[in-house]
Amino acid sequence: MRIVDHTIYRYRLPYARAVKWSDIVEDGPDFLLLRLTADTGDEGVAETVLKPTWNGASASTMTAALEDVLLPWLKDQDVSDPAGVAARLAMIPGQQAACTLLDNALWDLRAASARTPLWHYLGGRDTVDLSWVLTRQAPSLMVQEAEDVIARHGFRAVKIKGGQGLDVDVQAVREIRKAVGGDVALYVDANGAYPLRAGESEG
């Protein structure tokens, strides 16, 4: 099975409200989607977020890496062979984000060729537990959002984005715990906002 065509799409998905991450405030992320077509007629797709501070990629750099380097490099490669593809791509230094996107699309292509869902092809489960992410807001607003998503969707785990200052983060965790009870798992991700040891500067 060989790749005979591809299409690249760029799109943006707006958030319900602006989100403050550790590095930027954004009202929605940009994505790149890669669609591969094989000589069998089967297709595989994968997407990645376009965020330079996360993966060092923009739409233009990702597209160039795929169309100028990686896809031509696999032109005569049997992409039904994962080990062969991996060995071939290992010869190209760097381009991790583009390689990951391409690899994901190839796995989807193999699953399509096998006429089975990707999760089943990879030996996964048909259900998986999810957690809701509470992004940085005033603790009272984070509590309201936690109560709402748990009531509407039944989430049993909540990820709390920290980094608003230790006092605010502790207040948020305490108020969220009080509101949702002890049966909902809570965990905090501060994205390097706090030092590992006393005396270190914040990241």
PDB file of C-alpha atoms in Angstrom:
ATOM      1  CA  MET A   1       0.000   0.000   0.000  1.00  0.00           C
ATOM      2  CA  ARG A   2       1.438   3.330  -1.095  1.00  0.00           C
ATOM      3  CA  ILE A   3       0.387   6.969  -0.703  1.00  0.00           C
ATOM      4  CA  VAL A   4      -0.886   8.436  -3.966  1.00  0.00           C
ATOM      5  CA  ASP A   5      -2.457  11.679  -2.787  1.00  0.00           C
ATOM      6  CA  HIS A   6      -2.851  13.944   0.206  1.00  0.00           C
ATOM      7  CA  THR A   7      -4.808  17.007   1.287  1.00  0.00           C
ATOM      8  CA  ILE A   8      -3.995  19.458   4.061  1.00  0.00           C
ATOM      9  CA  TYR A   9      -6.649  21.536   5.789  1.00  0.00           C
ATOM     10  CA  ARG A  10      -6.231  24.384   8.259  1.00  0.00           C
ATOM     11  CA  TYR A  11      -9.075  25.453  10.533  1.00  0.00           C
ATOM     12  CA  ARG A  12      -9.857  27.207  13.798  1.00  0.00           C
ATOM     13  CA  LEU A  13     -12.231  26.083  16.558  1.00  0.00           C
ATOM     14  CA  PRO A  14     -13.351  28.969  18.796  1.00  0.00           C
ATOM     15  CA  TYR A  15     -13.629  28.500  22.545  1.00  0.00           C
ATOM     16  CA  ALA A  16     -16.819  29.417  24.386  1.00  0.00           C
ATOM     17  CA  ARG A  17     -14.668  32.028  26.152  1.00  0.00           C
ATOM     18  CA  ALA A  18     -11.067  33.170  26.051  1.00  0.00           C
ATOM     19  CA  VAL A  19      -8.664  30.843  27.879  1.00  0.00           C
ATOM     20  CA  LYS A  20      -5.543  31.989  29.725  1.00  0.00           C
ATOM     21  CA  TRP A  21      -2.757  29.424  29.400  1.00  0.00           C
ATOM     22  CA  SER A  22       0.673  29.724  31.002  1.00  0.00           C
ATOM     23  CA  ASP A  23       2.089  31.485  27.929  1.00  0.00           C
ATOM     24  CA  ILE A  24      -0.790  33.133  26.057  1.00  0.00           C
ATOM     25  CA  VAL A  25      -4.456  34.081  26.168  1.00  0.00           C
ATOM     26  CA  GLU A  26      -6.398  32.708  23.201  1.00  0.00           C
ATOM     27  CA  ASP A  27     -10.003  32.590  22.024  1.00  0.00           C
ATOM     28  CA  GLY A  28      -9.509  29.405  20.051  1.00  0.00           C
ATOM     29  CA  PRO A  29      -6.803  27.070  18.706  1.00  0.00           C
ATOM     30  CA  ASP A  30      -5.713  26.562  15.100  1.00  0.00           C
ATOM     31  CA  PHE A  31      -5.439  23.037  13.731  1.00  0.00           C
ATOM     32  CA  LEU A  32      -3.904  21.284  10.746  1.00  0.00           C
ATOM     33  CA  LEU A  33      -5.563  18.145   9.372  1.00  0.00           C
ATOM     34  CA  LEU A  34      -3.772  15.729   7.048  1.00  0.00           C
ATOM     35  CA  ARG A  35      -5.763  13.381   4.794  1.00  0.00           C
ATOM     36  CA  LEU A  36      -3.852  10.592   3.041  1.00  0.00           C
ATOM     37  CA  THR A  37      -5.138   8.540   0.115  1.00  0.00           C
ATOM     38  CA  ALA A  38      -3.584   5.173  -0.726  1.00  0.00           C
ATOM     39  CA  ASP A  39      -3.464   3.309  -4.033  1.00  0.00           C
ATOM     40  CA  THR A  40      -6.097   0.987  -2.538  1.00  0.00           C
ATOM     41  CA  GLY A  41      -8.558   3.876  -2.315  1.00  0.00           C
ATOM     42  CA  ASP A  42      -8.442   3.859   1.474  1.00  0.00           C
ATOM     43  CA  GLU A  43      -7.957   7.100   3.385  1.00  0.00           C
ATOM     44  CA  GLY A  44      -6.471   8.043   6.737  1.00  0.00           C
ATOM     45  CA  VAL A  45      -6.709  11.331   8.614  1.00  0.00           C
ATOM     46  CA  ALA A  46      -5.045  12.963  11.605  1.00  0.00           C
ATOM     47  CA  GLU A  47      -4.925  16.436  13.085  1.00  0.00           C
ATOM     48  CA  THR A  48      -2.566  18.469  15.239  1.00  0.00           C
ATOM     49  CA  VAL A  49      -2.795  21.778  17.023  1.00  0.00           C
ATOM     50  CA  LEU A  50      -0.723  24.636  15.632  1.00  0.00           C
ATOM     51  CA  LYS A  51       0.950  26.231  18.622  1.00  0.00           C
ATOM     52  CA  PRO A  52       4.638  27.164  18.353  1.00  0.00           C
ATOM     53  CA  THR A  53       5.151  27.165  22.140  1.00  0.00           C
ATOM     54  CA  TRP A  54       3.862  23.567  22.317  1.00  0.00           C
ATOM     55  CA  ASN A  55       5.306  21.862  19.248  1.00  0.00           C
ATOM     56  CA  GLY A  56       7.343  24.513  17.447  1.00  0.00           C
ATOM     57  CA  ALA A  57       5.077  24.356  14.404  1.00  0.00           C
ATOM     58  CA  SER A  58       3.058  26.802  12.350  1.00  0.00           C
ATOM     59  CA  ALA A  59       0.784  26.013   9.408  1.00  0.00           C
ATOM     60  CA  SER A  60       3.473  26.943   6.893  1.00  0.00           C
ATOM     61  CA  THR A  61       6.335  25.082   8.580  1.00  0.00           C
ATOM     62  CA  MET A  62       4.204  21.966   9.102  1.00  0.00           C
ATOM     63  CA  THR A  63       2.956  21.999   5.508  1.00  0.00           C
ATOM     64  CA  ALA A  64       6.475  22.493   4.169  1.00  0.00           C
ATOM     65  CA  ALA A  65       7.840  19.648   6.293  1.00  0.00           C
ATOM     66  CA  LEU A  66       5.138  17.314   5.013  1.00  0.00           C
ATOM     67  CA  GLU A  67       5.098  18.303   1.342  1.00  0.00           C
ATOM     68  CA  ASP A  68       8.776  19.113   0.792  1.00  0.00           C
ATOM     69  CA  VAL A  69      10.399  16.421   2.918  1.00  0.00           C
ATOM     70  CA  LEU A  70       8.346  13.673   4.554  1.00  0.00           C
ATOM     71  CA  LEU A  71       5.751  12.703   1.958  1.00  0.00           C
ATOM     72  CA  PRO A  72       8.262  12.645  -0.923  1.00  0.00           C
ATOM     73  CA  TRP A  73      10.551  10.584   1.316  1.00  0.00           C
ATOM     74  CA  LEU A  74       7.804   7.959   1.614  1.00  0.00           C
ATOM     75  CA  LYS A  75       6.827   8.066  -2.064  1.00  0.00           C
ATOM     76  CA  ASP A  76       7.856   4.467  -2.822  1.00  0.00           C
ATOM     77  CA  GLN A  77       7.473   3.122   0.716  1.00  0.00           C
ATOM     78  CA  ASP A  78       4.978   0.372   1.562  1.00  0.00           C
ATOM     79  CA  VAL A  79       3.096   2.249   4.275  1.00  0.00           C
ATOM     80  CA  SER A  80       1.251  -0.888   5.404  1.00  0.00           C
ATOM     81  CA  ASP A  81       4.527  -1.843   7.121  1.00  0.00           C
ATOM     82  CA  PRO A  82       4.842   0.258  10.336  1.00  0.00           C
ATOM     83  CA  ALA A  83       8.411  -0.871  11.034  1.00  0.00           C
ATOM     84  CA  GLY A  84       9.514  -0.007   7.517  1.00  0.00           C
ATOM     85  CA  VAL A  85       7.924   3.423   7.723  1.00  0.00           C
ATOM     86  CA  ALA A  86       9.485   4.096  11.131  1.00  0.00           C
ATOM     87  CA  ALA A  87      12.933   3.105   9.862  1.00  0.00           C
ATOM     88  CA  ARG A  88      12.510   5.319   6.817  1.00  0.00           C
ATOM     89  CA  LEU A  89      11.377   8.362   8.813  1.00  0.00           C
ATOM     90  CA  ALA A  90      14.148   7.832  11.371  1.00  0.00           C
ATOM     91  CA  MET A  91      16.585   8.852   8.657  1.00  0.00           C
ATOM     92  CA  ILE A  92      15.156  12.391   8.719  1.00  0.00           C
ATOM     93  CA  PRO A  93      16.366  14.438  11.719  1.00  0.00           C
ATOM     94  CA  GLY A  94      13.960  16.725  13.522  1.00  0.00           C
ATOM     95  CA  GLN A  95      10.439  17.453  12.262  1.00  0.00           C
ATOM     96  CA  GLN A  96       8.915  15.704  15.274  1.00  0.00           C
ATOM     97  CA  ALA A  97       5.518  17.411  15.083  1.00  0.00           C
ATOM     98  CA  ALA A  98       5.103  16.721  11.358  1.00  0.00           C
ATOM     99  CA  CYS A  99       6.321  13.136  11.770  1.00  0.00           C
ATOM    100  CA  THR A 100       3.817  12.542  14.562  1.00  0.00           C
ATOM    101  CA  LEU A 101       0.951  13.916  12.467  1.00  0.00           C
ATOM    102  CA  LEU A 102       1.983  11.754   9.515  1.00  0.00           C
ATOM    103  CA  ASP A 103       2.393   8.668  11.684  1.00  0.00           C
ATOM    104  CA  ASN A 104      -1.081   9.118  13.172  1.00  0.00           C
ATOM    105  CA  ALA A 105      -2.639   9.488   9.717  1.00  0.00           C
ATOM    106  CA  LEU A 106      -0.831   6.329   8.565  1.00  0.00           C
ATOM    107  CA  TRP A 107      -2.218   4.321  11.486  1.00  0.00           C
ATOM    108  CA  ASP A 108      -5.701   5.557  10.596  1.00  0.00           C
ATOM    109  CA  LEU A 109      -5.051   4.548   6.975  1.00  0.00           C
ATOM    110  CA  ARG A 110      -4.018   1.024   8.010  1.00  0.00           C
ATOM    111  CA  ALA A 111      -7.134   0.685  10.136  1.00  0.00           C
ATOM    112  CA  ALA A 112      -9.288   1.824   7.204  1.00  0.00           C
ATOM    113  CA  SER A 113      -7.588  -0.741   4.988  1.00  0.00           C
ATOM    114  CA  ALA A 114      -8.343  -3.425   7.587  1.00  0.00           C
ATOM    115  CA  ARG A 115     -12.002  -2.257   7.686  1.00  0.00           C
ATOM    116  CA  THR A 116     -11.924  -1.766  11.437  1.00  0.00           C
ATOM    117  CA  PRO A 117     -12.069   1.272  13.755  1.00  0.00           C
ATOM    118  CA  LEU A 118      -8.665   2.611  14.728  1.00  0.00           C
ATOM    119  CA  TRP A 119      -9.195   2.001  18.454  1.00  0.00           C
ATOM    120  CA  HIS A 120      -9.948  -1.662  17.732  1.00  0.00           C
ATOM    121  CA  TYR A 121      -7.059  -1.981  15.264  1.00  0.00           C
ATOM    122  CA  LEU A 122      -4.661  -0.764  17.949  1.00  0.00           C
ATOM    123  CA  GLY A 123      -6.122  -3.062  20.609  1.00  0.00           C
ATOM    124  CA  GLY A 124      -7.813  -0.338  22.603  1.00  0.00           C
ATOM    125  CA  ARG A 125     -11.110  -0.176  24.483  1.00  0.00           C
ATOM    126  CA  ASP A 126     -14.411   1.106  23.154  1.00  0.00           C
ATOM    127  CA  THR A 127     -14.843   3.415  26.149  1.00  0.00           C
ATOM    128  CA  VAL A 128     -12.369   5.564  28.050  1.00  0.00           C
ATOM    129  CA  ASP A 129     -12.725   7.776  31.110  1.00  0.00           C
ATOM    130  CA  LEU A 130     -12.280  11.508  30.534  1.00  0.00           C
ATOM    131  CA  SER A 131     -11.650  14.488  32.791  1.00  0.00           C
ATOM    132  CA  TRP A 132     -12.833  18.071  32.385  1.00  0.00           C
ATOM    133  CA  VAL A 133     -10.259  20.869  32.336  1.00  0.00           C
ATOM    134  CA  LEU A 134     -11.004  23.941  34.431  1.00  0.00           C
ATOM    135  CA  THR A 135      -8.892  26.740  32.978  1.00  0.00           C
ATOM    136  CA  ARG A 136      -7.746  29.767  34.975  1.00  0.00           C
ATOM    137  CA  GLN A 137     -10.567  31.917  36.318  1.00  0.00           C
ATOM    138  CA  ALA A 138     -11.678  33.299  39.659  1.00  0.00           C
ATOM    139  CA  PRO A 139     -12.266  30.363  42.038  1.00  0.00           C
ATOM    140  CA  SER A 140     -16.007  31.076  42.203  1.00  0.00           C
ATOM    141  CA  LEU A 141     -16.288  30.792  38.414  1.00  0.00           C
ATOM    142  CA  MET A 142     -14.268  27.582  38.393  1.00  0.00           C
ATOM    143  CA  VAL A 143     -16.644  26.144  40.998  1.00  0.00           C
ATOM    144  CA  GLN A 144     -19.673  27.062  38.879  1.00  0.00           C
ATOM    145  CA  GLU A 145     -18.156  25.442  35.790  1.00  0.00           C
ATOM    146  CA  ALA A 146     -17.219  22.265  37.696  1.00  0.00           C
ATOM    147  CA  GLU A 147     -20.728  21.906  39.102  1.00  0.00           C
ATOM    148  CA  ASP A 148     -22.256  22.496  35.672  1.00  0.00           C
ATOM    149  CA  VAL A 149     -20.192  19.979  33.683  1.00  0.00           C
ATOM    150  CA  ILE A 150     -20.530  17.306  36.360  1.00  0.00           C
ATOM    151  CA  ALA A 151     -24.302  17.767  36.461  1.00  0.00           C
ATOM    152  CA  ARG A 152     -24.675  17.844  32.673  1.00  0.00           C
ATOM    153  CA  HIS A 153     -22.090  15.294  31.561  1.00  0.00           C
ATOM    154  CA  GLY A 154     -21.289  13.142  34.591  1.00  0.00           C
ATOM    155  CA  PHE A 155     -17.538  13.803  34.717  1.00  0.00           C
ATOM    156  CA  ARG A 156     -15.915  11.975  37.616  1.00  0.00           C
ATOM    157  CA  ALA A 157     -12.517  13.694  37.331  1.00  0.00           C
ATOM    158  CA  VAL A 158     -11.570  17.363  37.010  1.00  0.00           C
ATOM    159  CA  LYS A 159      -8.215  18.813  36.032  1.00  0.00           C
ATOM    160  CA  ILE A 160      -7.621  22.229  37.596  1.00  0.00           C
ATOM    161  CA  LYS A 161      -5.247  24.596  35.807  1.00  0.00           C
ATOM    162  CA  GLY A 162      -3.101  26.267  38.445  1.00  0.00           C
ATOM    163  CA  GLY A 163      -0.672  29.141  38.194  1.00  0.00           C
ATOM    164  CA  GLN A 164      -2.786  32.024  39.504  1.00  0.00           C
ATOM    165  CA  GLY A 165      -0.689  32.297  42.638  1.00  0.00           C
ATOM    166  CA  LEU A 166      -0.471  29.769  45.447  1.00  0.00           C
ATOM    167  CA  ASP A 167      -3.182  31.378  47.579  1.00  0.00           C
ATOM    168  CA  VAL A 168      -5.680  31.556  44.696  1.00  0.00           C
ATOM    169  CA  ASP A 169      -4.891  28.000  43.571  1.00  0.00           C
ATOM    170  CA  VAL A 170      -5.359  26.595  47.081  1.00  0.00           C
ATOM    171  CA  GLN A 171      -8.628  28.503  47.433  1.00  0.00           C
ATOM    172  CA  ALA A 172      -9.849  27.144  44.100  1.00  0.00           C
ATOM    173  CA  VAL A 173      -9.051  23.545  45.010  1.00  0.00           C
ATOM    174  CA  ARG A 174     -10.722  23.854  48.400  1.00  0.00           C
ATOM    175  CA  GLU A 175     -13.876  25.441  47.016  1.00  0.00           C
ATOM    176  CA  ILE A 176     -14.123  22.990  44.116  1.00  0.00           C
ATOM    177  CA  ARG A 177     -13.685  20.035  46.460  1.00  0.00           C
ATOM    178  CA  LYS A 178     -16.389  21.364  48.760  1.00  0.00           C
ATOM    179  CA  ALA A 179     -18.758  21.871  45.835  1.00  0.00           C
ATOM    180  CA  VAL A 180     -18.290  18.561  43.990  1.00  0.00           C
ATOM    181  CA  GLY A 181     -17.823  16.253  46.980  1.00  0.00           C
ATOM    182  CA  GLY A 182     -15.352  13.474  47.603  1.00  0.00           C
ATOM    183  CA  ASP A 183     -16.343  11.137  44.762  1.00  0.00           C
ATOM    184  CA  VAL A 184     -14.904  13.353  42.018  1.00  0.00           C
ATOM    185  CA  ALA A 185     -11.141  13.094  41.470  1.00  0.00           C
ATOM    186  CA  LEU A 186      -9.246  16.407  41.366  1.00  0.00           C
ATOM    187  CA  TYR A 187      -5.746  17.072  40.097  1.00  0.00           C
ATOM    188  CA  VAL A 188      -3.803  20.262  39.434  1.00  0.00           C
ATOM    189  CA  ASP A 189      -1.649  21.189  36.440  1.00  0.00           C
ATOM    190  CA  ALA A 190       0.264  24.443  36.962  1.00  0.00           C
ATOM    191  CA  ASN A 191       2.278  24.255  33.701  1.00  0.00           C
ATOM    192  CA  GLY A 192       5.580  25.011  35.442  1.00  0.00           C
ATOM    193  CA  ALA A 193       4.218  28.112  37.180  1.00  0.00           C
ATOM    194  CA  TYR A 194       5.897  27.184  40.466  1.00  0.00           C
ATOM    195  CA  PRO A 195       9.533  26.364  41.262  1.00  0.00           C
ATOM    196  CA  LEU A 196      10.584  22.842  42.165  1.00  0.00           C
ATOM    197  CA  ARG A 197      12.513  24.089  45.206  1.00  0.00           C
ATOM    198  CA  ALA A 198      12.363  27.130  47.450  1.00  0.00           C
ATOM    199  CA  GLY A 199      14.451  29.999  46.138  1.00  0.00           C
ATOM    200  CA  GLU A 200      14.004  29.128  42.448  1.00  0.00           C
ATOM    201  CA  SER A 201      12.302  31.612  40.169  1.00  0.00           C
ATOM    202  CA  GLU A 202       8.911  30.779  38.704  1.00  0.00           C
ATOM    203  CA  GLY A 203       8.779  29.311  35.196  1.00  0.00           C
TER     204      GLY A 203
END
